[in-house]
mmCIF file with all atom_site columns, C-alpha atoms in Angstrom:
data_model
loop_
_atom_site.group_PDB
_atom_site.id
_atom_site.type_symbol
_atom_site.label_atom_id
_atom_site.label_alt_id
_atom_site.label_comp_id
_atom_site.label_asym_id
_atom_site.label_entity_id
_atom_site.label_seq_id
_atom_site.pdbx_PDB_ins_code
_atom_site.Cartn_x
_atom_site.Cartn_y
_atom_site.Cartn_z
_atom_site.occupancy
_atom_site.B_iso_or_equiv
_atom_site.pdbx_formal_charge
_atom_site.auth_seq_id
_atom_site.auth_comp_id
_atom_site.auth_asym_id
_atom_site.auth_atom_id
_atom_site.pdbx_PDB_model_num
ATOM 1   C CA . UNK A 1 1   ? 145.526 124.989 124.194 1.00 0.00 ? 1   UNK A CA 1
ATOM 2   C CA . UNK A 1 2   ? 141.841 124.726 123.413 1.00 0.00 ? 2   UNK A CA 1
ATOM 3   C CA . UNK A 1 3   ? 142.467 125.464 119.720 1.00 0.00 ? 3   UNK A CA 1
ATOM 4   C CA . UNK A 1 4   ? 144.915 122.568 119.481 1.00 0.00 ? 4   UNK A CA 1
ATOM 5   C CA . UNK A 1 5   ? 142.352 120.280 121.120 1.00 0.00 ? 5   UNK A CA 1
ATOM 6   C CA . UNK A 1 6   ? 139.607 121.405 118.734 1.00 0.00 ? 6   UNK A CA 1
ATOM 7   C CA . UNK A 1 7   ? 141.944 120.884 115.771 1.00 0.00 ? 7   UNK A CA 1
ATOM 8   C CA . UNK A 1 8   ? 142.666 117.374 117.028 1.00 0.00 ? 8   UNK A CA 1
ATOM 9   C CA . UNK A 1 9   ? 138.955 116.616 117.305 1.00 0.00 ? 9   UNK A CA 1
ATOM 10  C CA . UNK A 1 10  ? 138.247 117.964 113.825 1.00 0.00 ? 10  UNK A CA 1
ATOM 11  C CA . UNK A 1 11  ? 141.196 115.977 112.477 1.00 0.00 ? 11  UNK A CA 1
ATOM 12  C CA . UNK A 1 12  ? 139.771 112.777 114.013 1.00 0.00 ? 12  UNK A CA 1
ATOM 13  C CA . UNK A 1 13  ? 136.345 113.457 112.550 1.00 0.00 ? 13  UNK A CA 1
ATOM 14  C CA . UNK A 1 14  ? 137.695 114.164 109.063 1.00 0.00 ? 14  UNK A CA 1
ATOM 15  C CA . UNK A 1 15  ? 139.980 111.129 109.251 1.00 0.00 ? 15  UNK A CA 1
ATOM 16  C CA . UNK A 1 16  ? 136.948 108.964 110.098 1.00 0.00 ? 16  UNK A CA 1
ATOM 17  C CA . UNK A 1 17  ? 134.960 110.500 107.239 1.00 0.00 ? 17  UNK A CA 1
ATOM 18  C CA . UNK A 1 18  ? 137.774 109.907 104.744 1.00 0.00 ? 18  UNK A CA 1
ATOM 19  C CA . UNK A 1 19  ? 138.291 106.346 106.018 1.00 0.00 ? 19  UNK A CA 1
ATOM 20  C CA . UNK A 1 20  ? 134.580 105.521 105.741 1.00 0.00 ? 20  UNK A CA 1
ATOM 21  C CA . UNK A 1 21  ? 134.354 107.107 102.279 1.00 0.00 ? 21  UNK A CA 1
ATOM 22  C CA . UNK A 1 22  ? 137.305 105.019 101.113 1.00 0.00 ? 22  UNK A CA 1
ATOM 23  C CA . UNK A 1 23  ? 135.991 101.779 102.602 1.00 0.00 ? 23  UNK A CA 1
ATOM 24  C CA . UNK A 1 24  ? 132.469 102.291 101.224 1.00 0.00 ? 24  UNK A CA 1
ATOM 25  C CA . UNK A 1 25  ? 133.648 103.751 97.884  1.00 0.00 ? 25  UNK A CA 1
ATOM 26  C CA . UNK A 1 26  ? 132.201 100.974 95.724  1.00 0.00 ? 26  UNK A CA 1
ATOM 27  C CA . UNK A 1 27  ? 128.990 100.472 97.710  1.00 0.00 ? 27  UNK A CA 1
ATOM 28  C CA . UNK A 1 28  ? 125.539 101.806 96.920  1.00 0.00 ? 28  UNK A CA 1
ATOM 29  C CA . UNK A 1 29  ? 122.339 102.043 98.924  1.00 0.00 ? 29  UNK A CA 1
ATOM 30  C CA . UNK A 1 30  ? 119.388 99.860  97.912  1.00 0.00 ? 30  UNK A CA 1
ATOM 31  C CA . UNK A 1 31  ? 117.164 102.811 97.029  1.00 0.00 ? 31  UNK A CA 1
ATOM 32  C CA . UNK A 1 32  ? 115.924 103.209 93.437  1.00 0.00 ? 32  UNK A CA 1
ATOM 33  C CA . UNK A 1 33  ? 118.650 105.810 92.746  1.00 0.00 ? 33  UNK A CA 1
ATOM 34  C CA . UNK A 1 34  ? 121.404 103.531 94.129  1.00 0.00 ? 34  UNK A CA 1
ATOM 35  C CA . UNK A 1 35  ? 122.766 106.508 96.046  1.00 0.00 ? 35  UNK A CA 1
ATOM 36  C CA . UNK A 1 36  ? 126.346 106.378 97.342  1.00 0.00 ? 36  UNK A CA 1
ATOM 37  C CA . UNK A 1 37  ? 126.557 104.373 100.572 1.00 0.00 ? 37  UNK A CA 1
ATOM 38  C CA . UNK A 1 38  ? 128.644 107.040 102.339 1.00 0.00 ? 38  UNK A CA 1
ATOM 39  C CA . UNK A 1 39  ? 125.508 109.210 102.473 1.00 0.00 ? 39  UNK A CA 1
ATOM 40  C CA . UNK A 1 40  ? 124.184 106.883 105.195 1.00 0.00 ? 40  UNK A CA 1
ATOM 41  C CA . UNK A 1 41  ? 127.017 107.293 107.754 1.00 0.00 ? 41  UNK A CA 1
ATOM 42  C CA . UNK A 1 42  ? 127.081 111.035 107.047 1.00 0.00 ? 42  UNK A CA 1
ATOM 43  C CA . UNK A 1 43  ? 123.337 111.154 107.766 1.00 0.00 ? 43  UNK A CA 1
ATOM 44  C CA . UNK A 1 44  ? 123.932 109.450 111.141 1.00 0.00 ? 44  UNK A CA 1
ATOM 45  C CA . UNK A 1 45  ? 126.522 112.039 112.155 1.00 0.00 ? 45  UNK A CA 1
ATOM 46  C CA . UNK A 1 46  ? 124.173 114.808 111.025 1.00 0.00 ? 46  UNK A CA 1
ATOM 47  C CA . UNK A 1 47  ? 121.269 113.406 113.066 1.00 0.00 ? 47  UNK A CA 1
ATOM 48  C CA . UNK A 1 48  ? 123.485 113.033 116.134 1.00 0.00 ? 48  UNK A CA 1
ATOM 49  C CA . UNK A 1 49  ? 124.747 116.633 115.971 1.00 0.00 ? 49  UNK A CA 1
ATOM 50  C CA . UNK A 1 50  ? 121.774 118.552 114.625 1.00 0.00 ? 50  UNK A CA 1
ATOM 51  C CA . UNK A 1 51  ? 118.876 116.623 116.136 1.00 0.00 ? 51  UNK A CA 1
ATOM 52  C CA . UNK A 1 52  ? 120.459 114.998 119.179 1.00 0.00 ? 52  UNK A CA 1
ATOM 53  C CA . UNK A 1 53  ? 122.884 117.759 120.163 1.00 0.00 ? 53  UNK A CA 1
ATOM 54  C CA . UNK A 1 54  ? 125.689 115.190 120.432 1.00 0.00 ? 54  UNK A CA 1
ATOM 55  C CA . UNK A 1 55  ? 129.149 116.784 120.441 1.00 0.00 ? 55  UNK A CA 1
ATOM 56  C CA . UNK A 1 56  ? 131.323 113.850 121.504 1.00 0.00 ? 56  UNK A CA 1
ATOM 57  C CA . UNK A 1 57  ? 133.701 113.577 118.542 1.00 0.00 ? 57  UNK A CA 1
ATOM 58  C CA . UNK A 1 58  ? 134.484 109.924 119.203 1.00 0.00 ? 58  UNK A CA 1
ATOM 59  C CA . UNK A 1 59  ? 130.762 109.067 119.068 1.00 0.00 ? 59  UNK A CA 1
ATOM 60  C CA . UNK A 1 60  ? 130.482 111.019 115.816 1.00 0.00 ? 60  UNK A CA 1
ATOM 61  C CA . UNK A 1 61  ? 133.535 109.220 114.415 1.00 0.00 ? 61  UNK A CA 1
ATOM 62  C CA . UNK A 1 62  ? 131.996 105.876 115.412 1.00 0.00 ? 62  UNK A CA 1
ATOM 63  C CA . UNK A 1 63  ? 128.784 106.880 113.624 1.00 0.00 ? 63  UNK A CA 1
ATOM 64  C CA . UNK A 1 64  ? 130.753 107.562 110.445 1.00 0.00 ? 64  UNK A CA 1
ATOM 65  C CA . UNK A 1 65  ? 132.530 104.207 110.828 1.00 0.00 ? 65  UNK A CA 1
ATOM 66  C CA . UNK A 1 66  ? 129.594 102.171 112.139 1.00 0.00 ? 66  UNK A CA 1
ATOM 67  C CA . UNK A 1 67  ? 129.203 99.902  109.092 1.00 0.00 ? 67  UNK A CA 1
ATOM 68  C CA . UNK A 1 68  ? 132.848 99.514  108.095 1.00 0.00 ? 68  UNK A CA 1
ATOM 69  C CA . UNK A 1 69  ? 133.494 96.248  109.962 1.00 0.00 ? 69  UNK A CA 1
ATOM 70  C CA . UNK A 1 70  ? 130.091 94.818  109.084 1.00 0.00 ? 70  UNK A CA 1
ATOM 71  C CA . UNK A 1 71  ? 130.049 95.751  105.391 1.00 0.00 ? 71  UNK A CA 1
ATOM 72  C CA . UNK A 1 72  ? 133.691 96.064  104.266 1.00 0.00 ? 72  UNK A CA 1
ATOM 73  C CA . UNK A 1 73  ? 136.987 94.275  104.772 1.00 0.00 ? 73  UNK A CA 1
ATOM 74  C CA . UNK A 1 74  ? 137.786 96.470  107.782 1.00 0.00 ? 74  UNK A CA 1
ATOM 75  C CA . UNK A 1 75  ? 138.850 94.786  111.021 1.00 0.00 ? 75  UNK A CA 1
ATOM 76  C CA . UNK A 1 76  ? 138.223 95.822  114.604 1.00 0.00 ? 76  UNK A CA 1
ATOM 77  C CA . UNK A 1 77  ? 142.005 96.060  115.109 1.00 0.00 ? 77  UNK A CA 1
ATOM 78  C CA . UNK A 1 78  ? 142.331 98.352  112.103 1.00 0.00 ? 78  UNK A CA 1
ATOM 79  C CA . UNK A 1 79  ? 139.794 100.735 113.664 1.00 0.00 ? 79  UNK A CA 1
ATOM 80  C CA . UNK A 1 80  ? 141.493 100.550 117.071 1.00 0.00 ? 80  UNK A CA 1
ATOM 81  C CA . UNK A 1 81  ? 144.872 101.353 115.516 1.00 0.00 ? 81  UNK A CA 1
ATOM 82  C CA . UNK A 1 82  ? 143.529 104.240 113.452 1.00 0.00 ? 82  UNK A CA 1
ATOM 83  C CA . UNK A 1 83  ? 140.947 105.757 115.805 1.00 0.00 ? 83  UNK A CA 1
ATOM 84  C CA . UNK A 1 84  ? 141.595 104.436 119.296 1.00 0.00 ? 84  UNK A CA 1
ATOM 85  C CA . UNK A 1 85  ? 140.004 101.793 121.462 1.00 0.00 ? 85  UNK A CA 1
ATOM 86  C CA . UNK A 1 86  ? 136.899 103.796 122.407 1.00 0.00 ? 86  UNK A CA 1
ATOM 87  C CA . UNK A 1 87  ? 135.814 104.438 118.810 1.00 0.00 ? 87  UNK A CA 1
ATOM 88  C CA . UNK A 1 88  ? 136.558 100.809 117.892 1.00 0.00 ? 88  UNK A CA 1
ATOM 89  C CA . UNK A 1 89  ? 134.555 99.573  120.890 1.00 0.00 ? 89  UNK A CA 1
ATOM 90  C CA . UNK A 1 90  ? 131.516 101.659 119.957 1.00 0.00 ? 90  UNK A CA 1
ATOM 91  C CA . UNK A 1 91  ? 131.664 100.368 116.377 1.00 0.00 ? 91  UNK A CA 1
ATOM 92  C CA . UNK A 1 92  ? 132.058 96.787  117.625 1.00 0.00 ? 92  UNK A CA 1
ATOM 93  C CA . UNK A 1 93  ? 128.963 97.150  119.816 1.00 0.00 ? 93  UNK A CA 1
ATOM 94  C CA . UNK A 1 94  ? 126.768 98.143  116.866 1.00 0.00 ? 94  UNK A CA 1
ATOM 95  C CA . UNK A 1 95  ? 128.239 95.647  114.393 1.00 0.00 ? 95  UNK A CA 1
ATOM 96  C CA . UNK A 1 96  ? 126.115 92.654  113.437 1.00 0.00 ? 96  UNK A CA 1
ATOM 97  C CA . UNK A 1 97  ? 127.691 89.233  113.105 1.00 0.00 ? 97  UNK A CA 1
ATOM 98  C CA . UNK A 1 98  ? 127.243 88.630  109.372 1.00 0.00 ? 98  UNK A CA 1
ATOM 99  C CA . UNK A 1 99  ? 127.961 84.921  109.820 1.00 0.00 ? 99  UNK A CA 1
ATOM 100 C CA . UNK A 1 100 ? 124.506 84.566  111.412 1.00 0.00 ? 100 UNK A CA 1
ATOM 101 C CA . UNK A 1 101 ? 121.331 84.249  109.367 1.00 0.00 ? 101 UNK A CA 1
ATOM 102 C CA . UNK A 1 102 ? 119.424 87.533  108.928 1.00 0.00 ? 102 UNK A CA 1
ATOM 103 C CA . UNK A 1 103 ? 116.577 86.536  111.266 1.00 0.00 ? 103 UNK A CA 1
ATOM 104 C CA . UNK A 1 104 ? 119.040 85.645  114.019 1.00 0.00 ? 104 UNK A CA 1
ATOM 105 C CA . UNK A 1 105 ? 120.956 88.927  113.557 1.00 0.00 ? 105 UNK A CA 1
ATOM 106 C CA . UNK A 1 106 ? 117.693 90.856  113.870 1.00 0.00 ? 106 UNK A CA 1
ATOM 107 C CA . UNK A 1 107 ? 116.706 88.944  117.012 1.00 0.00 ? 107 UNK A CA 1
ATOM 108 C CA . UNK A 1 108 ? 120.162 89.563  118.508 1.00 0.00 ? 108 UNK A CA 1
ATOM 109 C CA . UNK A 1 109 ? 119.850 93.309  117.912 1.00 0.00 ? 109 UNK A CA 1
ATOM 110 C CA . UNK A 1 110 ? 116.635 93.371  119.918 1.00 0.00 ? 110 UNK A CA 1
ATOM 111 C CA . UNK A 1 111 ? 118.087 91.248  122.730 1.00 0.00 ? 111 UNK A CA 1
ATOM 112 C CA . UNK A 1 112 ? 121.363 93.165  123.041 1.00 0.00 ? 112 UNK A CA 1
ATOM 113 C CA . UNK A 1 113 ? 120.130 96.731  122.525 1.00 0.00 ? 113 UNK A CA 1
ATOM 114 C CA . UNK A 1 114 ? 119.526 97.403  126.207 1.00 0.00 ? 114 UNK A CA 1
ATOM 115 C CA . UNK A 1 115 ? 123.043 96.284  127.160 1.00 0.00 ? 115 UNK A CA 1
ATOM 116 C CA . UNK A 1 116 ? 124.836 98.676  124.786 1.00 0.00 ? 116 UNK A CA 1
ATOM 117 C CA . UNK A 1 117 ? 127.042 101.409 126.203 1.00 0.00 ? 117 UNK A CA 1
ATOM 118 C CA . UNK A 1 118 ? 125.522 104.910 126.299 1.00 0.00 ? 118 UNK A CA 1
ATOM 119 C CA . UNK A 1 119 ? 127.682 105.890 123.306 1.00 0.00 ? 119 UNK A CA 1
ATOM 120 C CA . UNK A 1 120 ? 126.663 102.867 121.237 1.00 0.00 ? 120 UNK A CA 1
ATOM 121 C CA . UNK A 1 121 ? 123.007 103.532 122.043 1.00 0.00 ? 121 UNK A CA 1
ATOM 122 C CA . UNK A 1 122 ? 123.352 106.977 120.461 1.00 0.00 ? 122 UNK A CA 1
ATOM 123 C CA . UNK A 1 123 ? 124.808 105.504 117.274 1.00 0.00 ? 123 UNK A CA 1
ATOM 124 C CA . UNK A 1 124 ? 122.156 102.770 117.193 1.00 0.00 ? 124 UNK A CA 1
ATOM 125 C CA . UNK A 1 125 ? 119.362 105.349 117.640 1.00 0.00 ? 125 UNK A CA 1
ATOM 126 C CA . UNK A 1 126 ? 120.724 107.509 114.825 1.00 0.00 ? 126 UNK A CA 1
ATOM 127 C CA . UNK A 1 127 ? 121.041 104.436 112.599 1.00 0.00 ? 127 UNK A CA 1
ATOM 128 C CA . UNK A 1 128 ? 117.446 103.421 113.172 1.00 0.00 ? 128 UNK A CA 1
ATOM 129 C CA . UNK A 1 129 ? 116.206 107.000 112.595 1.00 0.00 ? 129 UNK A CA 1
ATOM 130 C CA . UNK A 1 130 ? 118.063 107.224 109.294 1.00 0.00 ? 130 UNK A CA 1
ATOM 131 C CA . UNK A 1 131 ? 116.990 103.771 108.196 1.00 0.00 ? 131 UNK A CA 1
ATOM 132 C CA . UNK A 1 132 ? 113.307 104.473 108.900 1.00 0.00 ? 132 UNK A CA 1
ATOM 133 C CA . UNK A 1 133 ? 113.488 107.727 106.983 1.00 0.00 ? 133 UNK A CA 1
ATOM 134 C CA . UNK A 1 134 ? 115.114 105.959 104.044 1.00 0.00 ? 134 UNK A CA 1
ATOM 135 C CA . UNK A 1 135 ? 112.612 103.085 104.066 1.00 0.00 ? 135 UNK A CA 1
ATOM 136 C CA . UNK A 1 136 ? 109.727 105.572 104.203 1.00 0.00 ? 136 UNK A CA 1
ATOM 137 C CA . UNK A 1 137 ? 111.040 108.041 101.606 1.00 0.00 ? 137 UNK A CA 1
ATOM 138 C CA . UNK A 1 138 ? 113.318 105.968 99.343  1.00 0.00 ? 138 UNK A CA 1
ATOM 139 C CA . UNK A 1 139 ? 112.646 102.297 100.072 1.00 0.00 ? 139 UNK A CA 1
ATOM 140 C CA . UNK A 1 140 ? 114.824 99.591  98.577  1.00 0.00 ? 140 UNK A CA 1
ATOM 141 C CA . UNK A 1 141 ? 113.467 98.894  95.112  1.00 0.00 ? 141 UNK A CA 1
ATOM 142 C CA . UNK A 1 142 ? 112.918 95.205  95.848  1.00 0.00 ? 142 UNK A CA 1
ATOM 143 C CA . UNK A 1 143 ? 111.109 95.650  99.186  1.00 0.00 ? 143 UNK A CA 1
ATOM 144 C CA . UNK A 1 144 ? 107.391 94.952  99.299  1.00 0.00 ? 144 UNK A CA 1
ATOM 145 C CA . UNK A 1 145 ? 105.022 97.006  101.443 1.00 0.00 ? 145 UNK A CA 1
ATOM 146 C CA . UNK A 1 146 ? 104.898 94.088  103.885 1.00 0.00 ? 146 UNK A CA 1
ATOM 147 C CA . UNK A 1 147 ? 108.700 93.996  104.249 1.00 0.00 ? 147 UNK A CA 1
ATOM 148 C CA . UNK A 1 148 ? 108.842 97.751  104.831 1.00 0.00 ? 148 UNK A CA 1
ATOM 149 C CA . UNK A 1 149 ? 106.193 97.467  107.552 1.00 0.00 ? 149 UNK A CA 1
ATOM 150 C CA . UNK A 1 150 ? 108.055 94.558  109.148 1.00 0.00 ? 150 UNK A CA 1
ATOM 151 C CA . UNK A 1 151 ? 111.230 96.664  109.172 1.00 0.00 ? 151 UNK A CA 1
ATOM 152 C CA . UNK A 1 152 ? 109.439 99.508  110.948 1.00 0.00 ? 152 UNK A CA 1
ATOM 153 C CA . UNK A 1 153 ? 108.005 97.105  113.546 1.00 0.00 ? 153 UNK A CA 1
ATOM 154 C CA . UNK A 1 154 ? 111.405 95.481  114.137 1.00 0.00 ? 154 UNK A CA 1
ATOM 155 C CA . UNK A 1 155 ? 113.194 98.830  114.412 1.00 0.00 ? 155 UNK A CA 1
ATOM 156 C CA . UNK A 1 156 ? 110.705 99.908  117.078 1.00 0.00 ? 156 UNK A CA 1
ATOM 157 C CA . UNK A 1 157 ? 111.431 96.732  119.061 1.00 0.00 ? 157 UNK A CA 1
ATOM 158 C CA . UNK A 1 158 ? 115.150 97.589  118.985 1.00 0.00 ? 158 UNK A CA 1
ATOM 159 C CA . UNK A 1 159 ? 114.613 101.227 119.948 1.00 0.00 ? 159 UNK A CA 1
ATOM 160 C CA . UNK A 1 160 ? 112.209 100.319 122.747 1.00 0.00 ? 160 UNK A CA 1
ATOM 161 C CA . UNK A 1 161 ? 115.191 98.571  124.368 1.00 0.00 ? 161 UNK A CA 1
ATOM 162 C CA . UNK A 1 162 ? 117.252 101.755 123.980 1.00 0.00 ? 162 UNK A CA 1
ATOM 163 C CA . UNK A 1 163 ? 114.695 104.011 125.699 1.00 0.00 ? 163 UNK A CA 1
ATOM 164 C CA . UNK A 1 164 ? 116.175 106.334 128.288 1.00 0.00 ? 164 UNK A CA 1
ATOM 165 C CA . UNK A 1 165 ? 119.385 106.830 126.305 1.00 0.00 ? 165 UNK A CA 1
ATOM 166 C CA . UNK A 1 166 ? 118.656 110.247 124.785 1.00 0.00 ? 166 UNK A CA 1
ATOM 167 C CA . UNK A 1 167 ? 115.248 111.929 124.722 1.00 0.00 ? 167 UNK A CA 1
ATOM 168 C CA . UNK A 1 168 ? 115.813 114.098 121.638 1.00 0.00 ? 168 UNK A CA 1
ATOM 169 C CA . UNK A 1 169 ? 116.900 111.152 119.493 1.00 0.00 ? 169 UNK A CA 1
ATOM 170 C CA . UNK A 1 170 ? 114.084 108.984 120.820 1.00 0.00 ? 170 UNK A CA 1
ATOM 171 C CA . UNK A 1 171 ? 111.595 111.722 119.886 1.00 0.00 ? 171 UNK A CA 1
ATOM 172 C CA . UNK A 1 172 ? 113.119 111.918 116.388 1.00 0.00 ? 172 UNK A CA 1
ATOM 173 C CA . UNK A 1 173 ? 112.738 108.150 116.088 1.00 0.00 ? 173 UNK A CA 1
ATOM 174 C CA . UNK A 1 174 ? 109.105 108.355 117.165 1.00 0.00 ? 174 UNK A CA 1
ATOM 175 C CA . UNK A 1 175 ? 108.408 110.981 114.490 1.00 0.00 ? 175 UNK A CA 1
ATOM 176 C CA . UNK A 1 176 ? 110.165 108.840 111.860 1.00 0.00 ? 176 UNK A CA 1
ATOM 177 C CA . UNK A 1 177 ? 108.188 105.806 113.001 1.00 0.00 ? 177 UNK A CA 1
ATOM 178 C CA . UNK A 1 178 ? 104.906 107.676 112.434 1.00 0.00 ? 178 UNK A CA 1
ATOM 179 C CA . UNK A 1 179 ? 105.681 107.464 108.705 1.00 0.00 ? 179 UNK A CA 1
ATOM 180 C CA . UNK A 1 180 ? 105.205 103.685 108.829 1.00 0.00 ? 180 UNK A CA 1
ATOM 181 C CA . UNK A 1 181 ? 103.884 102.633 105.445 1.00 0.00 ? 181 UNK A CA 1
#
């Protein structure tokens, strides 16, 4: 019975990866190389497993899907139908409201970070870790030094509200934050 369960978990994870790859297929990161966007959700899942020790497949699936509602034509209902209510809920918790101005979205992330579910906090931590690493190593071509520093400062404000969620991920964030430009 355990093998069937493991196969089901792997199937869910690969389905989420394929879904995210399809949804993000025409998107590129803002780095100078314009790398494929799908590299970002894959990096989150990698950080969660290999640095955070996270093995909850639904959290990993949510990490792969975390930007689909925010950055593609994907709906919350579409995720719920395809991946279940728990995965869809985690994604919904980490999705910004793109109808708000950028400054308001950033403020809302800080304010709401502490109220996220434990699962959403893991995804949010991994997202901030990956984003800091990208901004430090391959910053968006159009970002000034000042904007990169502001991003690091803002990300720390968000993560400070997540503290207590997962020590290994918080330590990885702290190391990434030390690379502040």
